[in-house]
Coordinates of C-alpha atoms in Angstrom, one line a residue:
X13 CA 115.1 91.8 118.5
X14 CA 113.4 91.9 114.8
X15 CA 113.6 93.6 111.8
X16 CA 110.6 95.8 110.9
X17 CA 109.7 97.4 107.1
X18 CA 107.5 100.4 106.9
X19 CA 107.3 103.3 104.8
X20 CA 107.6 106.6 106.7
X21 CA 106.6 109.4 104.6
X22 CA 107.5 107.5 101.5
X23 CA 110.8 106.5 101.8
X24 CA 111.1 102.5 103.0
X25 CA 112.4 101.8 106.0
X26 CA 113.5 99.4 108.3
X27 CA 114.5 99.0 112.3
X28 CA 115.8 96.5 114.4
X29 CA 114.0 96.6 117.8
X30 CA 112.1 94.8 120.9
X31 CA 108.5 94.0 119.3
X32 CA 106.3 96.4 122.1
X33 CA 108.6 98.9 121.7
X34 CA 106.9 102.5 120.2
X35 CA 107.0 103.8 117.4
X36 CA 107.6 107.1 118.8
X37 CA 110.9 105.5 119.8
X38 CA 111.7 104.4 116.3
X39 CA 111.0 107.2 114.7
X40 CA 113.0 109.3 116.9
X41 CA 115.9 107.7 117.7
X42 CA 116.7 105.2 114.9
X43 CA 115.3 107.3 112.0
X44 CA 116.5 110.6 113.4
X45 CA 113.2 112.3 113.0
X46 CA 111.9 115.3 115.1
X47 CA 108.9 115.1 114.8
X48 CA 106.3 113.7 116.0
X49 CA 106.9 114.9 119.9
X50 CA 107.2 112.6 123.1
X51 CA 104.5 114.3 125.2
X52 CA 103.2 112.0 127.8
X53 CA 103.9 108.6 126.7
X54 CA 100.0 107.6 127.6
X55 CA 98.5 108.5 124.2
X56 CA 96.5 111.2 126.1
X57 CA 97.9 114.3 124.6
X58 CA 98.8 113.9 120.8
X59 CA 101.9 115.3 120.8
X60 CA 103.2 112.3 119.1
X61 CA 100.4 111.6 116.4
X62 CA 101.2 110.0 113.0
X63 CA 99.2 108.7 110.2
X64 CA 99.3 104.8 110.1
X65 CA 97.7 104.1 106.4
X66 CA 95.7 107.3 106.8
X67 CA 94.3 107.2 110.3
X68 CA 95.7 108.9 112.7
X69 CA 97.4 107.0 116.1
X70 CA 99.4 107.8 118.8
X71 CA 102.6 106.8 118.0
X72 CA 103.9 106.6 122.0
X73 CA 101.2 103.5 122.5
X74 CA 101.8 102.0 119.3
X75 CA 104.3 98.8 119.0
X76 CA 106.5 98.8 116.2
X77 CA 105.4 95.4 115.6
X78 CA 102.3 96.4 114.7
X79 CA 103.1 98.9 111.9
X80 CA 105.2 96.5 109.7
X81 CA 104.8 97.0 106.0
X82 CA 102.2 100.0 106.6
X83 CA 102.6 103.6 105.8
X84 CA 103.7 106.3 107.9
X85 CA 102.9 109.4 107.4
X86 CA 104.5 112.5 110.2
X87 CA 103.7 116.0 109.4
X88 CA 107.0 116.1 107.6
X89 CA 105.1 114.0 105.1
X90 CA 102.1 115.9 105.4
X91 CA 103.4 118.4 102.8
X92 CA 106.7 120.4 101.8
X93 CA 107.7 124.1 102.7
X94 CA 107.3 125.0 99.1
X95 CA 103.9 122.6 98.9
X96 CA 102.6 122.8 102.4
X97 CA 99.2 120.6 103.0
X98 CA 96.6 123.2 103.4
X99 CA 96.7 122.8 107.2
X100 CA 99.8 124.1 107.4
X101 CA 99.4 126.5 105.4
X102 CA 96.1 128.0 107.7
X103 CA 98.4 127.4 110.7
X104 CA 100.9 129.7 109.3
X105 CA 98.1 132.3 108.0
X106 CA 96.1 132.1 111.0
X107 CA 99.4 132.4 113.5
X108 CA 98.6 129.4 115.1
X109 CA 101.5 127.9 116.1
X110 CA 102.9 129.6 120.0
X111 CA 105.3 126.2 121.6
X112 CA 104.4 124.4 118.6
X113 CA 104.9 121.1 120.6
X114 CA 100.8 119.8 119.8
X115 CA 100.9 120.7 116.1
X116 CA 101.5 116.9 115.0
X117 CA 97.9 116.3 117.0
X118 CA 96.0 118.8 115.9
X119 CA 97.2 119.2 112.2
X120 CA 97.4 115.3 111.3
X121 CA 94.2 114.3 113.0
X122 CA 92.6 117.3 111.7
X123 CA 94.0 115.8 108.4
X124 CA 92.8 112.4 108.4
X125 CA 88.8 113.7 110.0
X126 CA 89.3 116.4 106.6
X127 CA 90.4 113.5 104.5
X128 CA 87.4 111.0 105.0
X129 CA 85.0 113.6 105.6
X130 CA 86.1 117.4 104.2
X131 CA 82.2 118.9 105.1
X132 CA 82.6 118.1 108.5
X133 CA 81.0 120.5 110.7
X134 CA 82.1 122.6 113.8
X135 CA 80.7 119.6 115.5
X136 CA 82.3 116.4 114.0
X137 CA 85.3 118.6 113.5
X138 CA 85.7 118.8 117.8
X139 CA 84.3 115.0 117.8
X140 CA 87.9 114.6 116.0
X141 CA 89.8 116.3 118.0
X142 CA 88.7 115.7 121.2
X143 CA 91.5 114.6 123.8
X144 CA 93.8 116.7 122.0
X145 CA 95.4 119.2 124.4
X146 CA 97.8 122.5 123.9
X147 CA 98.8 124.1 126.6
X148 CA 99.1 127.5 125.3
X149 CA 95.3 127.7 124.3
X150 CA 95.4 128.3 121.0
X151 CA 92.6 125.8 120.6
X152 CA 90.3 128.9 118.8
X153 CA 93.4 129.7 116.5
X154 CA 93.2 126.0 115.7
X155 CA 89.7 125.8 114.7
X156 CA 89.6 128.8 112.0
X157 CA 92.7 127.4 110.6
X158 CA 91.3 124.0 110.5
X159 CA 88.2 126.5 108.6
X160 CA 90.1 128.3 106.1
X161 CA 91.9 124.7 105.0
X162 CA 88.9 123.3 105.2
X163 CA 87.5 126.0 102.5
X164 CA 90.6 125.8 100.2
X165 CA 90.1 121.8 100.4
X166 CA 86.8 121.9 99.3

């Protein structure tokens, strides 16, 4: 057992844990978060996707060692209900959202791709994403939103 400091969504923090364990773990359990989801536990779905220092990871695969005294940033973070980032504002506006269980994916990678690169076309936009998965197949629903934040960001 060791102590590891992060930030998660601005707020310092610190947990006492196995080195390889997940982040995932961390965040759920000892920090009492709900988001990001356990999907899989392979890093093959998204469910659980956070931003370590702006990049987006799969927080199931990712040690907890490995994110001490970086930034964490869960869709929580991402914005506020009275400032929502502009992705989750199109989400809302574009009625996205049906399980809601792949929305950490899809809105924080979609984030970080709009972040270093906010022209990205149709193209580089689905290079992002890809491996992402929702079950529900909202995946067209997904892209105008990802559109319509896109055009606000701009």
């Amino acid at each position: 057992m060791a102590k590891y400091r992060f930030t998660v969504d601005g707020k310092s923090v610190s947990v006492d844990a196995q080195p390889d364990m997940p982040l995932l773990y961390a965040l759920r359990d000892d920090l009492a978060l709900n988001n990001p989801h356990f999907g899989c536990g392979l890093a093959q779905c998204g469910a659980c996707t956070v931003q370590l220092d702006g990049q987006p990871v799969r927080s199931c695969a990712m040690p907890v060692s490995a994110v001490a005294g970086k930034k964490i940033t869960t869709l929580a973070g991402l914005g506020t209900p009275e400032k929502p980032h502009p992705l989750q504002a199109a989400y809302v506006a574009e009625g996205v959202p049906q399980c809601g269980y792949c929305i950490n994916g899809w809105i924080m990678t979609a984030a970080a791709a709009l972040e270093k690169n906010p022209k990205a076309s149709e193209a580089e936009m689905r290079d992002a994403l890809a491996g992402l998965k929702c079950r529900c197949g909202t995946h067209a629903a997904i892209l105008r939103a990802i559109k319509r934040a896109q055009t606000s960001m701009v």
